[in-house]
Amino acid sequence: MRAFREAVEALDLDAAEALLAPDVVFTSPVVFKPYTGKPITAAILRAVSGVFEDFRYVREINDVNGRDHALVFTARVGDREISGCDFIHVDEDGLIDELTVMVRPLSGAQALAAAMGAQFERIAEEARTRSV
């Protein structure tokens, strides 16, 4: 999805958040249970933007119907190189209702899990204050 890609690349996280459906489901590459809702998903996006270094999308794949998208990226977490993909599904209104992120290799996923885990209290608090 071009608009999401451009917002993330510009670090315009308000614009990225505006593209999320209220009931968006975010599936993390390092947590078993998905997160549901715009406030928690936006808070996670904000946190990961501070964790990833040298983030860039390298490829965009779209289905012919325009509802499913894959954005392939590279980044670094500390000294770990990561390759990953954002899988995006949009609803009838063009809002993101599913966002699934996958990363590799395992050492990169572990570094990401540790970095994000260290911020989880702040992420949860931001989501609570945004949902009020």
PDB file of C-alpha atoms in Angstrom:
ATOM      1  CA  MET A   1       0.000   0.000   0.000  1.00  0.00           C
ATOM      2  CA  ARG A   2       1.705   3.105  -1.271  1.00  0.00           C
ATOM      3  CA  ALA A   3       0.237   5.536   1.316  1.00  0.00           C
ATOM      4  CA  PHE A   4       1.379   3.394   4.268  1.00  0.00           C
ATOM      5  CA  ARG A   5       4.799   2.888   2.736  1.00  0.00           C
ATOM      6  CA  GLU A   6       5.267   6.616   2.165  1.00  0.00           C
ATOM      7  CA  ALA A   7       4.084   7.478   5.688  1.00  0.00           C
ATOM      8  CA  VAL A   8       6.456   4.973   7.306  1.00  0.00           C
ATOM      9  CA  GLU A   9       9.393   6.001   5.133  1.00  0.00           C
ATOM     10  CA  ALA A  10       8.786   9.663   6.037  1.00  0.00           C
ATOM     11  CA  LEU A  11       8.379   8.740   9.731  1.00  0.00           C
ATOM     12  CA  ASP A  12       4.955  10.372   9.539  1.00  0.00           C
ATOM     13  CA  LEU A  13       3.400   8.039  12.063  1.00  0.00           C
ATOM     14  CA  ASP A  14       0.254  10.146  12.390  1.00  0.00           C
ATOM     15  CA  ALA A  15      -0.385   9.547   8.678  1.00  0.00           C
ATOM     16  CA  ALA A  16       0.316   5.828   9.109  1.00  0.00           C
ATOM     17  CA  GLU A  17      -2.089   5.706  12.057  1.00  0.00           C
ATOM     18  CA  ALA A  18      -4.795   7.431  10.001  1.00  0.00           C
ATOM     19  CA  LEU A  19      -4.681   4.480   7.590  1.00  0.00           C
ATOM     20  CA  LEU A  20      -5.539   1.958  10.326  1.00  0.00           C
ATOM     21  CA  ALA A  21      -9.077   0.652  10.759  1.00  0.00           C
ATOM     22  CA  PRO A  22     -10.432   1.004  14.326  1.00  0.00           C
ATOM     23  CA  ASP A  23     -10.432  -2.789  14.736  1.00  0.00           C
ATOM     24  CA  VAL A  24      -7.117  -3.477  12.966  1.00  0.00           C
ATOM     25  CA  VAL A  25      -5.432  -6.740  13.951  1.00  0.00           C
ATOM     26  CA  PHE A  26      -1.643  -6.525  14.306  1.00  0.00           C
ATOM     27  CA  THR A  27       0.308  -9.774  14.308  1.00  0.00           C
ATOM     28  CA  SER A  28       3.823  -9.381  15.632  1.00  0.00           C
ATOM     29  CA  PRO A  29       6.787 -11.438  14.451  1.00  0.00           C
ATOM     30  CA  VAL A  30       7.812 -12.096  18.057  1.00  0.00           C
ATOM     31  CA  VAL A  31       4.580 -12.397  20.073  1.00  0.00           C
ATOM     32  CA  PHE A  32       2.158 -15.322  19.831  1.00  0.00           C
ATOM     33  CA  LYS A  33      -1.130 -13.491  20.387  1.00  0.00           C
ATOM     34  CA  PRO A  34      -2.234 -10.780  17.923  1.00  0.00           C
ATOM     35  CA  TYR A  35      -3.019  -7.267  19.139  1.00  0.00           C
ATOM     36  CA  THR A  36      -6.392  -5.802  18.216  1.00  0.00           C
ATOM     37  CA  GLY A  37      -7.224  -2.127  17.839  1.00  0.00           C
ATOM     38  CA  LYS A  38      -5.878   1.080  16.436  1.00  0.00           C
ATOM     39  CA  PRO A  39      -4.404   2.468  19.701  1.00  0.00           C
ATOM     40  CA  ILE A  40      -2.134  -0.524  20.429  1.00  0.00           C
ATOM     41  CA  THR A  41      -1.141  -0.963  16.787  1.00  0.00           C
ATOM     42  CA  ALA A  42      -0.222   2.728  16.468  1.00  0.00           C
ATOM     43  CA  ALA A  43       1.774   2.565  19.716  1.00  0.00           C
ATOM     44  CA  ILE A  44       3.691  -0.465  18.434  1.00  0.00           C
ATOM     45  CA  LEU A  45       4.427   1.282  15.134  1.00  0.00           C
ATOM     46  CA  ARG A  46       5.749   4.312  17.005  1.00  0.00           C
ATOM     47  CA  ALA A  47       7.973   2.160  19.207  1.00  0.00           C
ATOM     48  CA  VAL A  48       9.379   0.064  16.385  1.00  0.00           C
ATOM     49  CA  SER A  49      10.243   3.208  14.430  1.00  0.00           C
ATOM     50  CA  GLY A  50      12.655   4.024  17.257  1.00  0.00           C
ATOM     51  CA  VAL A  51      14.047   0.487  17.448  1.00  0.00           C
ATOM     52  CA  PHE A  52      14.742  -0.078  13.761  1.00  0.00           C
ATOM     53  CA  GLU A  53      17.823   1.587  12.347  1.00  0.00           C
ATOM     54  CA  ASP A  54      18.529   2.049   8.635  1.00  0.00           C
ATOM     55  CA  PHE A  55      14.961   0.953   7.867  1.00  0.00           C
ATOM     56  CA  ARG A  56      13.970   0.933   4.218  1.00  0.00           C
ATOM     57  CA  TYR A  57      11.417  -0.764   2.036  1.00  0.00           C
ATOM     58  CA  VAL A  58      13.041  -2.578  -0.872  1.00  0.00           C
ATOM     59  CA  ARG A  59      10.026  -4.039  -2.689  1.00  0.00           C
ATOM     60  CA  GLU A  60       6.275  -3.658  -2.869  1.00  0.00           C
ATOM     61  CA  ILE A  61       3.944  -6.430  -4.032  1.00  0.00           C
ATOM     62  CA  ASN A  62       0.220  -5.819  -4.611  1.00  0.00           C
ATOM     63  CA  ASP A  63      -2.589  -8.126  -5.643  1.00  0.00           C
ATOM     64  CA  VAL A  64      -4.699  -7.304  -8.679  1.00  0.00           C
ATOM     65  CA  ASN A  65      -7.760  -6.542  -6.519  1.00  0.00           C
ATOM     66  CA  GLY A  66      -5.835  -3.990  -4.440  1.00  0.00           C
ATOM     67  CA  ARG A  67      -6.759  -5.423  -1.035  1.00  0.00           C
ATOM     68  CA  ASP A  68      -3.579  -7.382  -0.211  1.00  0.00           C
ATOM     69  CA  HIS A  69      -0.100  -5.933  -0.145  1.00  0.00           C
ATOM     70  CA  ALA A  70       3.390  -7.017   0.865  1.00  0.00           C
ATOM     71  CA  LEU A  71       6.106  -4.491   1.696  1.00  0.00           C
ATOM     72  CA  VAL A  72       9.544  -6.091   1.926  1.00  0.00           C
ATOM     73  CA  PHE A  73      12.040  -4.247   4.136  1.00  0.00           C
ATOM     74  CA  THR A  74      15.518  -4.299   5.580  1.00  0.00           C
ATOM     75  CA  ALA A  75      16.619  -2.805   8.877  1.00  0.00           C
ATOM     76  CA  ARG A  76      19.006  -3.172  11.767  1.00  0.00           C
ATOM     77  CA  VAL A  77      18.414  -3.698  15.466  1.00  0.00           C
ATOM     78  CA  GLY A  78      21.714  -3.028  17.202  1.00  0.00           C
ATOM     79  CA  ASP A  79      24.281  -5.112  15.351  1.00  0.00           C
ATOM     80  CA  ARG A  80      21.687  -7.469  13.845  1.00  0.00           C
ATOM     81  CA  GLU A  81      20.595  -7.146  10.225  1.00  0.00           C
ATOM     82  CA  ILE A  82      16.942  -7.935   9.604  1.00  0.00           C
ATOM     83  CA  SER A  83      14.944  -8.753   6.503  1.00  0.00           C
ATOM     84  CA  GLY A  84      11.202  -8.633   6.827  1.00  0.00           C
ATOM     85  CA  CYS A  85       7.832  -8.134   5.291  1.00  0.00           C
ATOM     86  CA  ASP A  86       4.724  -6.194   6.236  1.00  0.00           C
ATOM     87  CA  PHE A  87       1.655  -8.066   4.993  1.00  0.00           C
ATOM     88  CA  ILE A  88      -1.267  -5.659   4.743  1.00  0.00           C
ATOM     89  CA  HIS A  89      -4.940  -6.268   4.073  1.00  0.00           C
ATOM     90  CA  VAL A  90      -7.346  -3.375   3.581  1.00  0.00           C
ATOM     91  CA  ASP A  91     -11.077  -3.346   4.247  1.00  0.00           C
ATOM     92  CA  GLU A  92     -13.859  -2.095   1.977  1.00  0.00           C
ATOM     93  CA  ASP A  93     -13.101   1.493   3.054  1.00  0.00           C
ATOM     94  CA  GLY A  94      -9.425   1.200   2.116  1.00  0.00           C
ATOM     95  CA  LEU A  95      -8.265   1.124   5.759  1.00  0.00           C
ATOM     96  CA  ILE A  96      -5.754  -1.415   7.037  1.00  0.00           C
ATOM     97  CA  ASP A  97      -7.648  -4.087   8.940  1.00  0.00           C
ATOM     98  CA  GLU A  98      -4.805  -6.625   9.126  1.00  0.00           C
ATOM     99  CA  LEU A  99      -1.091  -5.954   9.524  1.00  0.00           C
ATOM    100  CA  THR A 100       1.194  -8.958   9.892  1.00  0.00           C
ATOM    101  CA  VAL A 101       4.950  -8.525  10.224  1.00  0.00           C
ATOM    102  CA  MET A 102       7.498 -11.280   9.683  1.00  0.00           C
ATOM    103  CA  VAL A 103      11.257 -10.973  10.136  1.00  0.00           C
ATOM    104  CA  ARG A 104      14.325 -13.095   9.741  1.00  0.00           C
ATOM    105  CA  PRO A 105      16.877 -14.327  10.760  1.00  0.00           C
ATOM    106  CA  LEU A 106      16.156 -15.707  14.212  1.00  0.00           C
ATOM    107  CA  SER A 107      18.950 -13.644  15.789  1.00  0.00           C
ATOM    108  CA  GLY A 108      17.383 -10.497  14.336  1.00  0.00           C
ATOM    109  CA  ALA A 109      13.940 -11.488  15.610  1.00  0.00           C
ATOM    110  CA  GLN A 110      15.423 -12.104  19.057  1.00  0.00           C
ATOM    111  CA  ALA A 111      17.093  -8.682  19.059  1.00  0.00           C
ATOM    112  CA  LEU A 112      13.790  -7.106  17.993  1.00  0.00           C
ATOM    113  CA  ALA A 113      11.893  -8.972  20.722  1.00  0.00           C
ATOM    114  CA  ALA A 114      14.339  -7.791  23.380  1.00  0.00           C
ATOM    115  CA  ALA A 115      14.290  -4.174  22.198  1.00  0.00           C
ATOM    116  CA  MET A 116      10.497  -4.025  21.954  1.00  0.00           C
ATOM    117  CA  GLY A 117      10.038  -5.919  25.218  1.00  0.00           C
ATOM    118  CA  ALA A 118      12.074  -3.257  26.994  1.00  0.00           C
ATOM    119  CA  GLN A 119       9.528  -0.681  25.793  1.00  0.00           C
ATOM    120  CA  PHE A 120       6.332  -2.619  26.375  1.00  0.00           C
ATOM    121  CA  GLU A 121       5.220  -0.702  29.484  1.00  0.00           C
ATOM    122  CA  ARG A 122       5.466   2.564  27.548  1.00  0.00           C
ATOM    123  CA  ILE A 123       3.681   1.031  24.548  1.00  0.00           C
ATOM    124  CA  ALA A 124       0.826  -0.230  26.720  1.00  0.00           C
ATOM    125  CA  GLU A 125       0.492   3.143  28.460  1.00  0.00           C
ATOM    126  CA  GLU A 126       0.405   5.031  25.147  1.00  0.00           C
ATOM    127  CA  ALA A 127      -2.287   2.664  23.869  1.00  0.00           C
ATOM    128  CA  ARG A 128      -4.344   3.179  27.046  1.00  0.00           C
ATOM    129  CA  THR A 129      -4.180   6.966  26.817  1.00  0.00           C
ATOM    130  CA  ARG A 130      -5.032   6.964  23.074  1.00  0.00           C
ATOM    131  CA  SER A 131      -8.061   4.730  23.541  1.00  0.00           C
ATOM    132  CA  VAL A 132      -9.682   7.045  26.089  1.00  0.00           C
TER     133      VAL A 132
END
